[in-house]
Amino acid sequence: MDRSQRKLDHIRHALATGMDQENIWDDVSFPPNSLPNISYGNTKLEVSLSPFTISSPILINAMTGGAEATTEVNQKLAILAREKGMAMAVGSQMAAIRDPSVLPSYQIVRKENPDGLIFANLGAEATVEQAQIALEMVEANAIQIHLNVMQELLMPEGDRDFRGYLENIKRIKQQLSVPVIVKEVGFGMSAETIKQLVEAEITIIDVGGRGGTNFAQVENRRHSLEMSMFEEWGFTTAESLLETRPWQGKGVSFLATGGVRNGLDVVKAIALGASAVGMAGAMLRLVQTKTMDECLRQVDHWHHQIRVAMTALGTASLAELRDAPVLITGRTAERATLRGWQLDHYARRQSHAKC
């Protein structure tokens, strides 16, 4: 099967399967603050993702490209990013590196959003030369290197040899002049993986946990040798954020992608240590089923939900959410405790926000 058809299959199955049925964020909640001493109008949504400052904490994360039919999807996503001040990542660009005829499906993003923050995207098998081509293709401000071992193993035509991935990441980091972001595609990250990336001097990591589009399920739908036992592989996004605790406040920024349904989920992710939050499946579904005006209103509504939660918690900035007390219960708490994370630390935090 050629890459263009695979890209279309991924979109079709992602829309058909929807988000993981496990509501991963429902294990995370906040104690009420009945005296927040803050005005809704003073809340600010800007986030710092060194070296970038972004006006929205929502990132349109990597989805597609590589087929003529995906050009319109990326065009709509780029317009949404431009109008609402969101960063955007394109889907894996290896298809265009191998087949230049599909270049327009990626280049449309920069055409529609000439001044926006755009991330290129390749797998960890990429060479430095390929990474440079991907950057130039979309005039990217940074590059995502994605990790998707389980998806590749379940993909009929997927990779089976993952040797040298960390060395490739190190070379790309050392030789490119833009920030390098390493991201998971939906199976989460452990502290052990994060440690290796930090030691490789990666300072922006997207933990990409289970809970959103389930790529194990997507790949299982693409062939007859179904292996459904792997559809719950890995960590959820909330569990993965707990794994980041040893590096919080130490010069590493974390992104959280996977299962984010609304503005309150964004706030929960940031309270657990994310600097910004990626949305992919929800964005894809939005631009495929709504008019552009409806899409723009939906993003406004998500931003409104974030500010409502911030006001109720008494936090004027998103950074202040990292001091807000947060309760972690259910299966998330059970699994985190087994991993050795002390969850009472989160529950007893004291917010020091002042307005």
Short mmCIF file of N, CA and C in Angstrom, two decimals, residues 96-239:
data_model
loop_
_atom_site.label_atom_id
_atom_site.label_comp_id
_atom_site.label_asym_id
_atom_site.label_seq_id
_atom_site.Cartn_x
_atom_site.Cartn_y
_atom_site.Cartn_z
N ALA A 96 6.33 13.24 1.68
CA ALA A 96 6.71 14.25 0.69
C ALA A 96 8.20 14.19 0.36
N ILE A 97 9.01 13.77 1.32
CA ILE A 97 10.44 13.60 1.03
C ILE A 97 10.64 12.51 -0.02
N ARG A 98 9.82 11.46 0.07
CA ARG A 98 9.94 10.35 -0.88
C ARG A 98 9.13 10.56 -2.15
N ASP A 99 8.12 11.41 -2.09
CA ASP A 99 7.27 11.65 -3.27
C ASP A 99 6.94 13.14 -3.33
N PRO A 100 7.74 13.94 -4.01
CA PRO A 100 7.53 15.40 -4.06
C PRO A 100 6.17 15.82 -4.59
N SER A 101 5.45 14.93 -5.24
CA SER A 101 4.15 15.32 -5.79
C SER A 101 3.15 15.69 -4.69
N VAL A 102 3.40 15.23 -3.46
CA VAL A 102 2.47 15.54 -2.37
C VAL A 102 2.93 16.72 -1.53
N LEU A 103 3.98 17.42 -1.96
CA LEU A 103 4.47 18.59 -1.24
C LEU A 103 3.38 19.61 -0.93
N PRO A 104 2.47 19.92 -1.86
CA PRO A 104 1.45 20.94 -1.57
C PRO A 104 0.58 20.64 -0.36
N SER A 105 0.41 19.36 -0.02
CA SER A 105 -0.44 19.01 1.13
C SER A 105 0.18 19.49 2.44
N TYR A 106 1.48 19.74 2.45
CA TYR A 106 2.16 20.30 3.63
C TYR A 106 2.39 21.80 3.47
N GLN A 107 2.80 22.22 2.29
CA GLN A 107 3.16 23.62 2.07
C GLN A 107 1.98 24.56 2.22
N ILE A 108 0.76 24.04 2.08
CA ILE A 108 -0.44 24.85 2.26
C ILE A 108 -0.50 25.47 3.65
N VAL A 109 0.12 24.82 4.63
CA VAL A 109 0.07 25.31 6.01
C VAL A 109 0.79 26.65 6.13
N ARG A 110 2.00 26.74 5.57
CA ARG A 110 2.72 28.01 5.64
C ARG A 110 2.09 29.05 4.73
N LYS A 111 1.52 28.62 3.63
CA LYS A 111 0.85 29.55 2.73
C LYS A 111 -0.31 30.24 3.43
N GLU A 112 -1.10 29.48 4.19
CA GLU A 112 -2.26 30.04 4.88
C GLU A 112 -1.88 30.76 6.17
N ASN A 113 -0.74 30.42 6.73
CA ASN A 113 -0.35 30.97 8.03
C ASN A 113 1.10 31.45 7.95
N PRO A 114 1.35 32.53 7.19
CA PRO A 114 2.72 32.93 6.89
C PRO A 114 3.53 33.37 8.09
N ASP A 115 2.88 33.84 9.14
CA ASP A 115 3.61 34.35 10.30
C ASP A 115 3.44 33.49 11.54
N GLY A 116 2.78 32.35 11.41
CA GLY A 116 2.47 31.53 12.57
C GLY A 116 3.61 30.63 13.00
N LEU A 117 3.42 30.00 14.14
CA LEU A 117 4.39 29.06 14.70
C LEU A 117 4.06 27.67 14.18
N ILE A 118 4.95 27.13 13.33
CA ILE A 118 4.70 25.84 12.68
C ILE A 118 5.83 24.88 12.99
N PHE A 119 5.45 23.64 13.29
CA PHE A 119 6.41 22.59 13.60
C PHE A 119 6.43 21.57 12.46
N ALA A 120 7.62 21.27 11.98
CA ALA A 120 7.79 20.17 11.04
C ALA A 120 7.69 18.86 11.80
N ASN A 121 7.66 17.73 11.09
CA ASN A 121 7.43 16.44 11.76
C ASN A 121 8.04 15.30 10.95
N LEU A 122 8.86 14.50 11.62
CA LEU A 122 9.40 13.28 11.05
C LEU A 122 9.54 12.23 12.14
N GLY A 123 9.68 10.98 11.73
CA GLY A 123 9.92 9.90 12.68
C GLY A 123 11.38 9.87 13.10
N ALA A 124 11.65 9.10 14.16
CA ALA A 124 13.00 9.04 14.72
C ALA A 124 13.98 8.29 13.83
N GLU A 125 13.50 7.71 12.74
CA GLU A 125 14.40 7.05 11.79
C GLU A 125 15.03 8.05 10.83
N ALA A 126 14.58 9.30 10.87
CA ALA A 126 15.02 10.31 9.92
C ALA A 126 16.49 10.68 10.10
N THR A 127 17.10 11.06 9.00
CA THR A 127 18.47 11.55 9.03
C THR A 127 18.46 13.06 9.23
N VAL A 128 19.63 13.62 9.52
CA VAL A 128 19.75 15.07 9.65
C VAL A 128 19.36 15.74 8.34
N GLU A 129 19.77 15.18 7.23
CA GLU A 129 19.45 15.75 5.92
C GLU A 129 17.95 15.77 5.68
N GLN A 130 17.27 14.69 6.03
CA GLN A 130 15.82 14.65 5.86
C GLN A 130 15.13 15.66 6.78
N ALA A 131 15.65 15.81 7.99
CA ALA A 131 15.08 16.78 8.92
C ALA A 131 15.22 18.20 8.37
N GLN A 132 16.33 18.50 7.74
CA GLN A 132 16.53 19.82 7.16
C GLN A 132 15.56 20.06 6.00
N ILE A 133 15.35 19.04 5.20
CA ILE A 133 14.37 19.14 4.11
C ILE A 133 12.97 19.41 4.66
N ALA A 134 12.60 18.70 5.73
CA ALA A 134 11.28 18.88 6.34
C ALA A 134 11.10 20.30 6.86
N LEU A 135 12.15 20.84 7.47
CA LEU A 135 12.09 22.22 7.97
C LEU A 135 11.85 23.21 6.83
N GLU A 136 12.64 23.06 5.77
CA GLU A 136 12.54 24.00 4.65
C GLU A 136 11.22 23.86 3.92
N MET A 137 10.66 22.66 3.91
CA MET A 137 9.41 22.40 3.20
C MET A 137 8.28 23.30 3.68
N VAL A 138 8.21 23.53 4.99
CA VAL A 138 7.12 24.33 5.55
C VAL A 138 7.64 25.57 6.27
N GLU A 139 8.92 25.88 6.05
CA GLU A 139 9.56 27.02 6.72
C GLU A 139 9.26 26.98 8.22
N ALA A 140 9.56 25.83 8.80
CA ALA A 140 9.16 25.54 10.18
C ALA A 140 10.01 26.28 11.20
N ASN A 141 9.41 26.57 12.35
CA ASN A 141 10.10 27.20 13.46
C ASN A 141 10.76 26.19 14.39
N ALA A 142 10.33 24.95 14.30
CA ALA A 142 10.87 23.86 15.12
C ALA A 142 10.50 22.55 14.43
N ILE A 143 11.05 21.45 14.92
CA ILE A 143 10.70 20.15 14.34
C ILE A 143 10.33 19.17 15.43
N GLN A 144 9.27 18.44 15.20
CA GLN A 144 8.88 17.32 16.06
C GLN A 144 9.50 16.04 15.51
N ILE A 145 10.09 15.26 16.40
CA ILE A 145 10.52 13.91 16.06
C ILE A 145 9.59 12.97 16.81
N HIS A 146 8.80 12.20 16.07
CA HIS A 146 7.79 11.38 16.74
C HIS A 146 8.27 9.95 16.98
N LEU A 147 7.81 9.41 18.10
CA LEU A 147 8.08 8.03 18.50
C LEU A 147 6.77 7.26 18.45
N ASN A 148 6.73 6.18 17.71
CA ASN A 148 5.48 5.43 17.56
C ASN A 148 5.75 3.94 17.39
N VAL A 149 6.54 3.39 18.31
CA VAL A 149 6.98 2.00 18.18
C VAL A 149 5.81 1.03 18.06
N MET A 150 4.85 1.14 18.97
CA MET A 150 3.73 0.18 18.94
C MET A 150 2.92 0.32 17.67
N GLN A 151 2.68 1.54 17.23
CA GLN A 151 1.94 1.73 15.98
C GLN A 151 2.67 1.08 14.81
N GLU A 152 3.98 1.27 14.74
CA GLU A 152 4.75 0.66 13.66
C GLU A 152 4.66 -0.86 13.72
N LEU A 153 4.73 -1.42 14.91
CA LEU A 153 4.69 -2.88 15.05
C LEU A 153 3.34 -3.45 14.62
N LEU A 154 2.27 -2.68 14.82
CA LEU A 154 0.94 -3.15 14.44
C LEU A 154 0.60 -2.82 12.99
N MET A 155 1.31 -1.87 12.41
CA MET A 155 1.07 -1.47 11.03
C MET A 155 1.56 -2.57 10.08
N PRO A 156 0.73 -3.02 9.15
CA PRO A 156 1.16 -4.10 8.26
C PRO A 156 2.47 -3.81 7.54
N GLU A 157 2.66 -2.54 7.11
CA GLU A 157 3.86 -2.16 6.38
C GLU A 157 4.83 -1.38 7.26
N GLY A 158 4.66 -1.47 8.59
CA GLY A 158 5.43 -0.65 9.51
C GLY A 158 6.86 -1.13 9.73
N ASP A 159 7.64 -0.27 10.38
CA ASP A 159 9.02 -0.61 10.72
C ASP A 159 9.07 -1.69 11.78
N ARG A 160 10.16 -2.44 11.77
CA ARG A 160 10.38 -3.47 12.79
C ARG A 160 11.75 -3.32 13.46
N ASP A 161 12.55 -2.39 12.99
CA ASP A 161 13.90 -2.20 13.50
C ASP A 161 14.00 -0.79 14.08
N PHE A 162 14.20 -0.69 15.39
CA PHE A 162 14.20 0.62 16.05
C PHE A 162 15.58 0.96 16.63
N ARG A 163 16.59 0.29 16.13
CA ARG A 163 17.94 0.59 16.57
C ARG A 163 18.37 1.98 16.10
N GLY A 164 19.13 2.66 16.95
CA GLY A 164 19.72 3.93 16.56
C GLY A 164 18.81 5.14 16.70
N TYR A 165 17.59 4.98 17.22
CA TYR A 165 16.67 6.11 17.32
C TYR A 165 17.24 7.24 18.18
N LEU A 166 17.75 6.92 19.36
CA LEU A 166 18.26 7.96 20.25
C LEU A 166 19.46 8.67 19.62
N GLU A 167 20.31 7.91 18.95
CA GLU A 167 21.46 8.52 18.28
C GLU A 167 21.01 9.46 17.16
N ASN A 168 19.97 9.07 16.43
CA ASN A 168 19.42 9.95 15.39
C ASN A 168 18.91 11.26 15.99
N ILE A 169 18.19 11.14 17.10
CA ILE A 169 17.66 12.33 17.77
C ILE A 169 18.79 13.24 18.21
N LYS A 170 19.84 12.67 18.77
CA LYS A 170 20.98 13.47 19.21
C LYS A 170 21.61 14.21 18.05
N ARG A 171 21.79 13.53 16.92
CA ARG A 171 22.41 14.18 15.76
C ARG A 171 21.55 15.32 15.24
N ILE A 172 20.25 15.08 15.17
CA ILE A 172 19.34 16.13 14.70
C ILE A 172 19.39 17.33 15.65
N LYS A 173 19.37 17.06 16.95
CA LYS A 173 19.44 18.12 17.94
C LYS A 173 20.72 18.93 17.80
N GLN A 174 21.82 18.25 17.59
CA GLN A 174 23.12 18.92 17.54
C GLN A 174 23.33 19.71 16.26
N GLN A 175 22.73 19.29 15.15
CA GLN A 175 23.07 19.88 13.87
C GLN A 175 22.02 20.83 13.29
N LEU A 176 20.81 20.83 13.86
CA LEU A 176 19.80 21.78 13.38
C LEU A 176 19.83 23.05 14.20
N SER A 177 19.42 24.14 13.59
CA SER A 177 19.47 25.44 14.27
C SER A 177 18.14 25.81 14.93
N VAL A 178 17.15 24.91 14.89
CA VAL A 178 15.84 25.17 15.49
C VAL A 178 15.60 24.20 16.64
N PRO A 179 14.66 24.53 17.54
CA PRO A 179 14.35 23.60 18.62
C PRO A 179 13.84 22.25 18.10
N VAL A 180 14.20 21.20 18.81
CA VAL A 180 13.77 19.84 18.49
C VAL A 180 12.81 19.38 19.59
N ILE A 181 11.63 18.98 19.19
CA ILE A 181 10.60 18.46 20.10
C ILE A 181 10.50 16.96 19.86
N VAL A 182 10.56 16.18 20.91
CA VAL A 182 10.35 14.74 20.76
C VAL A 182 8.98 14.41 21.34
N LYS A 183 8.19 13.67 20.57
CA LYS A 183 6.81 13.39 20.97
C LYS A 183 6.45 11.93 20.79
N GLU A 184 5.61 11.45 21.67
CA GLU A 184 4.96 10.16 21.50
C GLU A 184 3.66 10.39 20.75
N VAL A 185 3.13 9.33 20.12
CA VAL A 185 1.93 9.49 19.32
C VAL A 185 0.68 8.93 19.99
N GLY A 186 0.78 8.57 21.27
CA GLY A 186 -0.42 8.10 21.94
C GLY A 186 -0.23 6.91 22.85
N PHE A 187 1.01 6.56 23.15
CA PHE A 187 1.27 5.43 24.04
C PHE A 187 1.97 5.87 25.32
N GLY A 188 2.17 7.17 25.47
CA GLY A 188 2.71 7.71 26.71
C GLY A 188 4.21 7.55 26.84
N MET A 189 4.75 8.23 27.85
CA MET A 189 6.18 8.17 28.13
C MET A 189 6.42 7.85 29.59
N SER A 190 7.44 7.06 29.84
CA SER A 190 7.86 6.74 31.20
C SER A 190 8.99 7.67 31.61
N ALA A 191 9.24 7.73 32.91
CA ALA A 191 10.36 8.52 33.42
C ALA A 191 11.68 8.03 32.83
N GLU A 192 11.76 6.73 32.57
CA GLU A 192 12.99 6.18 32.02
C GLU A 192 13.27 6.74 30.62
N THR A 193 12.23 6.83 29.79
CA THR A 193 12.39 7.42 28.45
C THR A 193 12.71 8.91 28.55
N ILE A 194 11.97 9.60 29.41
CA ILE A 194 12.19 11.04 29.58
C ILE A 194 13.63 11.31 30.00
N LYS A 195 14.16 10.52 30.89
CA LYS A 195 15.53 10.69 31.36
C LYS A 195 16.52 10.61 30.20
N GLN A 196 16.33 9.64 29.32
CA GLN A 196 17.22 9.51 28.17
C GLN A 196 17.14 10.73 27.25
N LEU A 197 15.94 11.25 27.06
CA LEU A 197 15.78 12.41 26.19
C LEU A 197 16.40 13.66 26.82
N VAL A 198 16.22 13.82 28.11
CA VAL A 198 16.81 14.98 28.80
C VAL A 198 18.33 14.90 28.73
N GLU A 199 18.87 13.72 28.91
CA GLU A 199 20.32 13.55 28.82
C GLU A 199 20.83 13.82 27.41
N ALA A 200 19.95 13.67 26.42
CA ALA A 200 20.30 14.01 25.04
C ALA A 200 20.07 15.50 24.75
N GLU A 201 19.77 16.27 25.79
CA GLU A 201 19.58 17.71 25.73
C GLU A 201 18.32 18.13 24.97
N ILE A 202 17.32 17.25 24.97
CA ILE A 202 16.01 17.62 24.45
C ILE A 202 15.28 18.38 25.55
N THR A 203 14.82 19.59 25.24
CA THR A 203 14.21 20.44 26.27
C THR A 203 12.72 20.66 26.06
N ILE A 204 12.15 20.10 24.98
CA ILE A 204 10.69 20.14 24.79
C ILE A 204 10.24 18.71 24.47
N ILE A 205 9.40 18.16 25.33
CA ILE A 205 8.97 16.77 25.20
C ILE A 205 7.46 16.70 25.27
N ASP A 206 6.85 16.06 24.28
CA ASP A 206 5.40 15.84 24.27
C ASP A 206 5.16 14.39 24.70
N VAL A 207 4.56 14.22 25.88
CA VAL A 207 4.42 12.87 26.45
C VAL A 207 3.38 12.02 25.72
N GLY A 208 2.51 12.64 24.93
CA GLY A 208 1.60 11.94 24.02
C GLY A 208 1.02 10.64 24.55
N GLY A 209 0.12 10.72 25.52
CA GLY A 209 -0.38 9.52 26.17
C GLY A 209 -1.64 8.94 25.57
N ARG A 210 -2.01 7.77 26.09
CA ARG A 210 -3.23 7.08 25.67
C ARG A 210 -4.45 7.85 26.16
N GLY A 211 -5.51 7.83 25.37
CA GLY A 211 -6.75 8.49 25.78
C GLY A 211 -7.42 9.22 24.64
N GLY A 212 -6.63 9.57 23.61
CA GLY A 212 -7.20 10.21 22.43
C GLY A 212 -7.38 9.20 21.32
N THR A 213 -6.99 9.58 20.11
CA THR A 213 -7.03 8.65 18.99
C THR A 213 -6.14 7.46 19.31
N ASN A 214 -6.70 6.28 19.25
CA ASN A 214 -5.97 5.06 19.62
C ASN A 214 -5.38 4.47 18.34
N PHE A 215 -4.07 4.71 18.13
CA PHE A 215 -3.46 4.26 16.88
C PHE A 215 -3.25 2.75 16.84
N ALA A 216 -3.25 2.10 17.98
CA ALA A 216 -3.25 0.64 17.97
C ALA A 216 -4.57 0.14 17.38
N GLN A 217 -5.65 0.79 17.78
CA GLN A 217 -6.97 0.42 17.25
C GLN A 217 -7.08 0.76 15.77
N VAL A 218 -6.55 1.92 15.39
CA VAL A 218 -6.57 2.32 13.97
C VAL A 218 -5.84 1.29 13.12
N GLU A 219 -4.64 0.88 13.55
CA GLU A 219 -3.88 -0.09 12.75
C GLU A 219 -4.56 -1.46 12.75
N ASN A 220 -5.19 -1.82 13.85
CA ASN A 220 -5.89 -3.11 13.89
C ASN A 220 -7.03 -3.14 12.87
N ARG A 221 -7.60 -1.99 12.58
CA ARG A 221 -8.69 -1.93 11.60
C ARG A 221 -8.18 -2.02 10.17
N ARG A 222 -6.86 -1.87 10.00
CA ARG A 222 -6.31 -1.83 8.65
C ARG A 222 -5.85 -3.19 8.15
N HIS A 223 -5.93 -4.21 8.97
CA HIS A 223 -5.52 -5.54 8.50
C HIS A 223 -6.31 -6.62 9.23
N SER A 224 -6.24 -7.81 8.73
CA SER A 224 -7.06 -8.90 9.25
C SER A 224 -6.45 -9.58 10.46
N LEU A 225 -5.15 -9.41 10.68
CA LEU A 225 -4.48 -10.05 11.81
C LEU A 225 -4.58 -9.15 13.04
N GLU A 226 -5.79 -9.00 13.52
CA GLU A 226 -6.05 -8.08 14.62
C GLU A 226 -5.31 -8.50 15.88
N MET A 227 -4.76 -7.50 16.59
CA MET A 227 -4.10 -7.74 17.88
C MET A 227 -4.64 -6.75 18.89
N SER A 228 -5.90 -6.93 19.23
CA SER A 228 -6.60 -5.97 20.09
C SER A 228 -6.03 -5.92 21.51
N MET A 229 -5.26 -6.94 21.90
CA MET A 229 -4.68 -6.94 23.24
C MET A 229 -3.69 -5.79 23.45
N PHE A 230 -3.24 -5.15 22.36
CA PHE A 230 -2.31 -4.04 22.47
C PHE A 230 -2.98 -2.68 22.46
N GLU A 231 -4.31 -2.66 22.44
CA GLU A 231 -5.01 -1.38 22.33
C GLU A 231 -5.03 -0.59 23.64
N GLU A 232 -4.61 -1.20 24.74
CA GLU A 232 -4.48 -0.47 26.00
C GLU A 232 -3.02 -0.38 26.42
N TRP A 233 -2.12 -0.46 25.47
CA TRP A 233 -0.69 -0.41 25.75
C TRP A 233 -0.28 0.99 26.21
N GLY A 234 0.60 1.04 27.20
CA GLY A 234 1.23 2.30 27.56
C GLY A 234 0.56 3.06 28.69
N PHE A 235 0.97 4.30 28.83
CA PHE A 235 0.46 5.21 29.87
C PHE A 235 -0.55 6.17 29.27
N THR A 236 -1.53 6.57 30.07
CA THR A 236 -2.40 7.67 29.67
C THR A 236 -1.61 8.97 29.74
N THR A 237 -2.19 10.03 29.23
CA THR A 237 -1.51 11.33 29.26
C THR A 237 -1.33 11.81 30.69
N ALA A 238 -2.34 11.62 31.54
CA ALA A 238 -2.22 12.03 32.94
C ALA A 238 -1.11 11.25 33.64
N GLU A 239 -1.06 9.94 33.41
CA GLU A 239 0.00 9.12 34.01
C GLU A 239 1.37 9.57 33.51
#
